[in-house]
Amino acid sequence: MYVERLFAAAAPGGSLIEHDRIKVVAGAGIEGDRYFGHQDEPGQNITLIEAEEIESFLHDLGRPVDLSVTRRNVVTRGVRLNELVGREFLVGDVLLRGVELCEPCAGLGESLASPLFPAARVVKGFVHRAGLRADVLSGGVIARGTAIRSAHARDADVLG
């Protein structure tokens, strides 16, 4: 259960840049990211998605694996993110709280659409698989390879 990849974009719709490490600030998100400091929506500080879900979906589409296609900030491996809605968890020493599922939008559908998979079918196929929106409760640095674990012993079983 760890961080496989990290991404941020300086502007909405701007180029997604991969990072080896990111600095996050409590209540504000990722420094340098397009949503840093925004409070327009719940869980806007940081988004996470499972590498396994991206790989499976792209395999179904017959497309090569590209872990940046969903434009989520943190790509995880070995973590069931849907189980973290309403729960606090640690990414290294950074405390996050899962707020809600990050459901697919029309933009994601359009970016992955093909003649065999129109945008609406892409969106439908990614429902409940497109990640997690989270709030940053304590700041710090998140790096590739960082372990993800429960913040509370009673929740340890939901991460695996």
PDB file of N, CA and C in Angstrom, residues 16-83:
ATOM      1  N   LEU A  16      -0.265  18.265 -17.203  1.00  0.00           N
ATOM      2  CA  LEU A  16      -0.049  17.535 -15.962  1.00  0.00           C
ATOM      3  C   LEU A  16       1.437  17.220 -15.859  1.00  0.00           C
ATOM      4  N   ILE A  17       2.020  17.545 -14.723  1.00  0.00           N
ATOM      5  CA  ILE A  17       3.445  17.342 -14.505  1.00  0.00           C
ATOM      6  C   ILE A  17       3.636  16.271 -13.446  1.00  0.00           C
ATOM      7  N   GLU A  18       4.484  15.299 -13.749  1.00  0.00           N
ATOM      8  CA  GLU A  18       4.784  14.247 -12.774  1.00  0.00           C
ATOM      9  C   GLU A  18       5.888  14.729 -11.843  1.00  0.00           C
ATOM     10  N   HIS A  19       5.746  14.376 -10.563  1.00  0.00           N
ATOM     11  CA  HIS A  19       6.707  14.772  -9.532  1.00  0.00           C
ATOM     12  C   HIS A  19       7.188  13.546  -8.773  1.00  0.00           C
ATOM     13  N   ASP A  20       8.408  13.619  -8.258  1.00  0.00           N
ATOM     14  CA  ASP A  20       8.907  12.581  -7.358  1.00  0.00           C
ATOM     15  C   ASP A  20       8.410  12.818  -5.942  1.00  0.00           C
ATOM     16  N   ARG A  21       8.118  14.087  -5.631  1.00  0.00           N
ATOM     17  CA  ARG A  21       7.598  14.456  -4.310  1.00  0.00           C
ATOM     18  C   ARG A  21       6.782  15.733  -4.458  1.00  0.00           C
ATOM     19  N   ILE A  22       5.785  15.863  -3.589  1.00  0.00           N
ATOM     20  CA  ILE A  22       4.959  17.066  -3.563  1.00  0.00           C
ATOM     21  C   ILE A  22       4.858  17.564  -2.130  1.00  0.00           C
ATOM     22  N   LYS A  23       4.716  18.864  -1.972  1.00  0.00           N
ATOM     23  CA  LYS A  23       4.496  19.449  -0.655  1.00  0.00           C
ATOM     24  C   LYS A  23       3.017  19.783  -0.536  1.00  0.00           C
ATOM     25  N   VAL A  24       2.409  19.316   0.561  1.00  0.00           N
ATOM     26  CA  VAL A  24       0.996  19.587   0.798  1.00  0.00           C
ATOM     27  C   VAL A  24       0.840  20.427   2.058  1.00  0.00           C
ATOM     28  N   VAL A  25      -0.180  21.277   2.038  1.00  0.00           N
ATOM     29  CA  VAL A  25      -0.445  22.203   3.134  1.00  0.00           C
ATOM     30  C   VAL A  25      -1.845  21.917   3.675  1.00  0.00           C
ATOM     31  N   ALA A  26      -1.960  21.801   4.986  1.00  0.00           N
ATOM     32  CA  ALA A  26      -3.254  21.527   5.617  1.00  0.00           C
ATOM     33  C   ALA A  26      -4.298  22.542   5.172  1.00  0.00           C
ATOM     34  N   GLY A  27      -5.444  22.035   4.744  1.00  0.00           N
ATOM     35  CA  GLY A  27      -6.562  22.880   4.343  1.00  0.00           C
ATOM     36  C   GLY A  27      -6.410  23.548   2.992  1.00  0.00           C
ATOM     37  N   ALA A  28      -5.249  23.391   2.332  1.00  0.00           N
ATOM     38  CA  ALA A  28      -5.018  24.087   1.065  1.00  0.00           C
ATOM     39  C   ALA A  28      -4.695  23.148  -0.090  1.00  0.00           C
ATOM     40  N   GLY A  29      -4.040  22.018   0.181  1.00  0.00           N
ATOM     41  CA  GLY A  29      -3.724  21.080  -0.880  1.00  0.00           C
ATOM     42  C   GLY A  29      -2.265  21.068  -1.272  1.00  0.00           C
ATOM     43  N   ILE A  30      -2.019  20.833  -2.561  1.00  0.00           N
ATOM     44  CA  ILE A  30      -0.673  20.662  -3.095  1.00  0.00           C
ATOM     45  C   ILE A  30      -0.137  22.004  -3.574  1.00  0.00           C
ATOM     46  N   GLU A  31       1.014  22.389  -3.045  1.00  0.00           N
ATOM     47  CA  GLU A  31       1.636  23.631  -3.502  1.00  0.00           C
ATOM     48  C   GLU A  31       1.912  23.534  -5.001  1.00  0.00           C
ATOM     49  N   GLY A  32       1.495  24.562  -5.738  1.00  0.00           N
ATOM     50  CA  GLY A  32       1.715  24.602  -7.175  1.00  0.00           C
ATOM     51  C   GLY A  32       0.629  23.953  -8.006  1.00  0.00           C
ATOM     52  N   ASP A  33      -0.345  23.297  -7.366  1.00  0.00           N
ATOM     53  CA  ASP A  33      -1.421  22.658  -8.113  1.00  0.00           C
ATOM     54  C   ASP A  33      -2.533  23.658  -8.417  1.00  0.00           C
ATOM     55  N   ARG A  34      -3.288  23.379  -9.451  1.00  0.00           N
ATOM     56  CA  ARG A  34      -4.376  24.253  -9.910  1.00  0.00           C
ATOM     57  C   ARG A  34      -5.446  24.511  -8.851  1.00  0.00           C
ATOM     58  N   TYR A  35      -5.614  23.613  -7.916  1.00  0.00           N
ATOM     59  CA  TYR A  35      -6.650  23.778  -6.892  1.00  0.00           C
ATOM     60  C   TYR A  35      -6.092  24.214  -5.533  1.00  0.00           C
ATOM     61  N   PHE A  36      -4.813  24.544  -5.472  1.00  0.00           N
ATOM     62  CA  PHE A  36      -4.214  24.932  -4.199  1.00  0.00           C
ATOM     63  C   PHE A  36      -4.966  26.127  -3.604  1.00  0.00           C
ATOM     64  N   GLY A  37      -5.430  25.964  -2.366  1.00  0.00           N
ATOM     65  CA  GLY A  37      -6.122  27.032  -1.661  1.00  0.00           C
ATOM     66  C   GLY A  37      -7.589  27.196  -2.012  1.00  0.00           C
ATOM     67  N   HIS A  38      -8.104  26.451  -2.986  1.00  0.00           N
ATOM     68  CA  HIS A  38      -9.520  26.555  -3.359  1.00  0.00           C
ATOM     69  C   HIS A  38     -10.382  25.814  -2.340  1.00  0.00           C
ATOM     70  N   GLN A  39     -11.531  26.357  -2.075  1.00  0.00           N
ATOM     71  CA  GLN A  39     -12.480  25.736  -1.154  1.00  0.00           C
ATOM     72  C   GLN A  39     -13.860  25.638  -1.793  1.00  0.00           C
ATOM     73  N   ASP A  40     -13.904  25.492  -3.127  1.00  0.00           N
ATOM     74  CA  ASP A  40     -15.168  25.490  -3.860  1.00  0.00           C
ATOM     75  C   ASP A  40     -15.981  24.211  -3.683  1.00  0.00           C
ATOM     76  N   GLU A  41     -15.305  23.097  -3.474  1.00  0.00           N
ATOM     77  CA  GLU A  41     -15.970  21.800  -3.378  1.00  0.00           C
ATOM     78  C   GLU A  41     -15.347  20.983  -2.252  1.00  0.00           C
ATOM     79  N   PRO A  42     -16.118  20.073  -1.667  1.00  0.00           N
ATOM     80  CA  PRO A  42     -15.537  19.205  -0.646  1.00  0.00           C
ATOM     81  C   PRO A  42     -14.432  18.334  -1.232  1.00  0.00           C
ATOM     82  N   GLY A  43     -13.390  18.102  -0.461  1.00  0.00           N
ATOM     83  CA  GLY A  43     -12.327  17.217  -0.893  1.00  0.00           C
ATOM     84  C   GLY A  43     -11.506  17.743  -2.053  1.00  0.00           C
ATOM     85  N   GLN A  44     -11.455  19.036  -2.207  1.00  0.00           N
ATOM     86  CA  GLN A  44     -10.747  19.633  -3.340  1.00  0.00           C
ATOM     87  C   GLN A  44      -9.239  19.730  -3.114  1.00  0.00           C
ATOM     88  N   ASN A  45      -8.767  19.450  -1.903  1.00  0.00           N
ATOM     89  CA  ASN A  45      -7.334  19.573  -1.611  1.00  0.00           C
ATOM     90  C   ASN A  45      -6.466  18.625  -2.422  1.00  0.00           C
ATOM     91  N   ILE A  46      -6.915  17.367  -2.567  1.00  0.00           N
ATOM     92  CA  ILE A  46      -6.076  16.359  -3.211  1.00  0.00           C
ATOM     93  C   ILE A  46      -6.973  15.218  -3.696  1.00  0.00           C
ATOM     94  N   THR A  47      -6.603  14.624  -4.836  1.00  0.00           N
ATOM     95  CA  THR A  47      -7.350  13.484  -5.359  1.00  0.00           C
ATOM     96  C   THR A  47      -6.420  12.290  -5.489  1.00  0.00           C
ATOM     97  N   LEU A  48      -6.980  11.109  -5.261  1.00  0.00           N
ATOM     98  CA  LEU A  48      -6.218   9.862  -5.331  1.00  0.00           C
ATOM     99  C   LEU A  48      -6.964   8.879  -6.225  1.00  0.00           C
ATOM    100  N   ILE A  49      -6.223   7.973  -6.844  1.00  0.00           N
ATOM    101  CA  ILE A  49      -6.843   6.916  -7.650  1.00  0.00           C
ATOM    102  C   ILE A  49      -5.952   5.679  -7.594  1.00  0.00           C
ATOM    103  N   GLU A  50      -6.563   4.524  -7.730  1.00  0.00           N
ATOM    104  CA  GLU A  50      -5.845   3.258  -7.693  1.00  0.00           C
ATOM    105  C   GLU A  50      -5.238   2.954  -9.066  1.00  0.00           C
ATOM    106  N   ALA A  51      -3.955   2.661  -9.099  1.00  0.00           N
ATOM    107  CA  ALA A  51      -3.294   2.281 -10.344  1.00  0.00           C
ATOM    108  C   ALA A  51      -3.995   1.081 -10.975  1.00  0.00           C
ATOM    109  N   GLU A  52      -4.431   0.162 -10.146  1.00  0.00           N
ATOM    110  CA  GLU A  52      -5.084  -1.047 -10.645  1.00  0.00           C
ATOM    111  C   GLU A  52      -6.356  -0.723 -11.435  1.00  0.00           C
ATOM    112  N   GLU A  53      -7.104   0.290 -10.990  1.00  0.00           N
ATOM    113  CA  GLU A  53      -8.332   0.669 -11.700  1.00  0.00           C
ATOM    114  C   GLU A  53      -8.012   1.303 -13.048  1.00  0.00           C
ATOM    115  N   ILE A  54      -6.985   2.139 -13.092  1.00  0.00           N
ATOM    116  CA  ILE A  54      -6.588   2.753 -14.365  1.00  0.00           C
ATOM    117  C   ILE A  54      -6.129   1.663 -15.334  1.00  0.00           C
ATOM    118  N   GLU A  55      -5.274   0.776 -14.858  1.00  0.00           N
ATOM    119  CA  GLU A  55      -4.748  -0.289 -15.711  1.00  0.00           C
ATOM    120  C   GLU A  55      -5.864  -1.182 -16.254  1.00  0.00           C
ATOM    121  N   SER A  56      -6.786  -1.567 -15.390  1.00  0.00           N
ATOM    122  CA  SER A  56      -7.892  -2.427 -15.805  1.00  0.00           C
ATOM    123  C   SER A  56      -8.762  -1.725 -16.847  1.00  0.00           C
ATOM    124  N   PHE A  57      -9.073  -0.469 -16.580  1.00  0.00           N
ATOM    125  CA  PHE A  57      -9.942   0.260 -17.498  1.00  0.00           C
ATOM    126  C   PHE A  57      -9.268   0.453 -18.858  1.00  0.00           C
ATOM    127  N   LEU A  58      -8.008   0.848 -18.863  1.00  0.00           N
ATOM    128  CA  LEU A  58      -7.300   1.043 -20.131  1.00  0.00           C
ATOM    129  C   LEU A  58      -7.139  -0.273 -20.883  1.00  0.00           C
ATOM    130  N   HIS A  59      -6.955  -1.358 -20.156  1.00  0.00           N
ATOM    131  CA  HIS A  59      -6.897  -2.676 -20.790  1.00  0.00           C
ATOM    132  C   HIS A  59      -8.213  -2.962 -21.500  1.00  0.00           C
ATOM    133  N   ASP A  60      -9.344  -2.682 -20.819  1.00  0.00           N
ATOM    134  CA  ASP A  60     -10.667  -2.894 -21.421  1.00  0.00           C
ATOM    135  C   ASP A  60     -10.852  -2.047 -22.683  1.00  0.00           C
ATOM    136  N   LEU A  61     -10.249  -0.862 -22.707  1.00  0.00           N
ATOM    137  CA  LEU A  61     -10.345   0.022 -23.870  1.00  0.00           C
ATOM    138  C   LEU A  61      -9.355  -0.368 -24.965  1.00  0.00           C
ATOM    139  N   GLY A  62      -8.414  -1.260 -24.636  1.00  0.00           N
ATOM    140  CA  GLY A  62      -7.383  -1.630 -25.588  1.00  0.00           C
ATOM    141  C   GLY A  62      -6.351  -0.530 -25.785  1.00  0.00           C
ATOM    142  N   ARG A  63      -6.155   0.263 -24.737  1.00  0.00           N
ATOM    143  CA  ARG A  63      -5.205   1.382 -24.821  1.00  0.00           C
ATOM    144  C   ARG A  63      -3.989   1.086 -23.965  1.00  0.00           C
ATOM    145  N   PRO A  64      -2.849   1.681 -24.312  1.00  0.00           N
ATOM    146  CA  PRO A  64      -1.652   1.492 -23.485  1.00  0.00           C
ATOM    147  C   PRO A  64      -1.828   2.144 -22.114  1.00  0.00           C
ATOM    148  N   VAL A  65      -1.134   1.605 -21.133  1.00  0.00           N
ATOM    149  CA  VAL A  65      -1.255   2.137 -19.774  1.00  0.00           C
ATOM    150  C   VAL A  65      -0.560   3.490 -19.680  1.00  0.00           C
ATOM    151  N   ASP A  66      -1.303   4.455 -19.159  1.00  0.00           N
ATOM    152  CA  ASP A  66      -0.804   5.804 -18.878  1.00  0.00           C
ATOM    153  C   ASP A  66      -1.474   6.214 -17.569  1.00  0.00           C
ATOM    154  N   LEU A  67      -0.729   6.184 -16.474  1.00  0.00           N
ATOM    155  CA  LEU A  67      -1.321   6.438 -15.161  1.00  0.00           C
ATOM    156  C   LEU A  67      -1.699   7.897 -14.933  1.00  0.00           C
ATOM    157  N   SER A  68      -1.436   8.766 -15.889  1.00  0.00           N
ATOM    158  CA  SER A  68      -1.811  10.172 -15.742  1.00  0.00           C
ATOM    159  C   SER A  68      -3.162  10.503 -16.372  1.00  0.00           C
ATOM    160  N   VAL A  69      -3.783   9.566 -17.086  1.00  0.00           N
ATOM    161  CA  VAL A  69      -4.967   9.890 -17.888  1.00  0.00           C
ATOM    162  C   VAL A  69      -6.147  10.420 -17.096  1.00  0.00           C
ATOM    163  N   THR A  70      -6.269  10.086 -15.834  1.00  0.00           N
ATOM    164  CA  THR A  70      -7.426  10.545 -15.052  1.00  0.00           C
ATOM    165  C   THR A  70      -7.207  11.920 -14.443  1.00  0.00           C
ATOM    166  N   ARG A  71      -5.974  12.432 -14.520  1.00  0.00           N
ATOM    167  CA  ARG A  71      -5.609  13.748 -13.972  1.00  0.00           C
ATOM    168  C   ARG A  71      -5.766  13.806 -12.453  1.00  0.00           C
ATOM    169  N   ARG A  72      -5.699  12.665 -11.774  1.00  0.00           N
ATOM    170  CA  ARG A  72      -5.705  12.648 -10.313  1.00  0.00           C
ATOM    171  C   ARG A  72      -4.287  12.951  -9.834  1.00  0.00           C
ATOM    172  N   ASN A  73      -4.186  13.462  -8.595  1.00  0.00           N
ATOM    173  CA  ASN A  73      -2.880  13.850  -8.064  1.00  0.00           C
ATOM    174  C   ASN A  73      -2.022  12.681  -7.616  1.00  0.00           C
ATOM    175  N   VAL A  74      -2.625  11.731  -6.917  1.00  0.00           N
ATOM    176  CA  VAL A  74      -1.866  10.641  -6.309  1.00  0.00           C
ATOM    177  C   VAL A  74      -2.393   9.316  -6.861  1.00  0.00           C
ATOM    178  N   VAL A  75      -1.495   8.546  -7.468  1.00  0.00           N
ATOM    179  CA  VAL A  75      -1.840   7.211  -7.948  1.00  0.00           C
ATOM    180  C   VAL A  75      -1.288   6.227  -6.924  1.00  0.00           C
ATOM    181  N   THR A  76      -2.185   5.405  -6.381  1.00  0.00           N
ATOM    182  CA  THR A  76      -1.813   4.461  -5.325  1.00  0.00           C
ATOM    183  C   THR A  76      -1.705   3.045  -5.880  1.00  0.00           C
ATOM    184  N   ARG A  77      -1.116   2.177  -5.092  1.00  0.00           N
ATOM    185  CA  ARG A  77      -1.044   0.751  -5.437  1.00  0.00           C
ATOM    186  C   ARG A  77      -1.346  -0.037  -4.169  1.00  0.00           C
ATOM    187  N   GLY A  78      -2.305  -0.984  -4.276  1.00  0.00           N
ATOM    188  CA  GLY A  78      -2.610  -1.871  -3.160  1.00  0.00           C
ATOM    189  C   GLY A  78      -3.567  -1.306  -2.124  1.00  0.00           C
ATOM    190  N   VAL A  79      -4.269  -0.225  -2.450  1.00  0.00           N
ATOM    191  CA  VAL A  79      -5.187   0.416  -1.493  1.00  0.00           C
ATOM    192  C   VAL A  79      -6.583   0.467  -2.097  1.00  0.00           C
ATOM    193  N   ARG A  80      -7.593   0.076  -1.334  1.00  0.00           N
ATOM    194  CA  ARG A  80      -8.991   0.198  -1.774  1.00  0.00           C
ATOM    195  C   ARG A  80      -9.507   1.561  -1.325  1.00  0.00           C
ATOM    196  N   LEU A  81      -9.381   2.543  -2.184  1.00  0.00           N
ATOM    197  CA  LEU A  81      -9.709   3.923  -1.828  1.00  0.00           C
ATOM    198  C   LEU A  81     -11.180   4.140  -1.512  1.00  0.00           C
ATOM    199  N   ASN A  82     -12.077   3.414  -2.152  1.00  0.00           N
ATOM    200  CA  ASN A  82     -13.506   3.595  -1.876  1.00  0.00           C
ATOM    201  C   ASN A  82     -13.835   3.364  -0.405  1.00  0.00           C
ATOM    202  N   GLU A  83     -13.038   2.527   0.252  1.00  0.00           N
ATOM    203  CA  GLU A  83     -13.261   2.228   1.666  1.00  0.00           C
ATOM    204  C   GLU A  83     -12.836   3.374   2.580  1.00  0.00           C
TER     205      GLU A  83
END
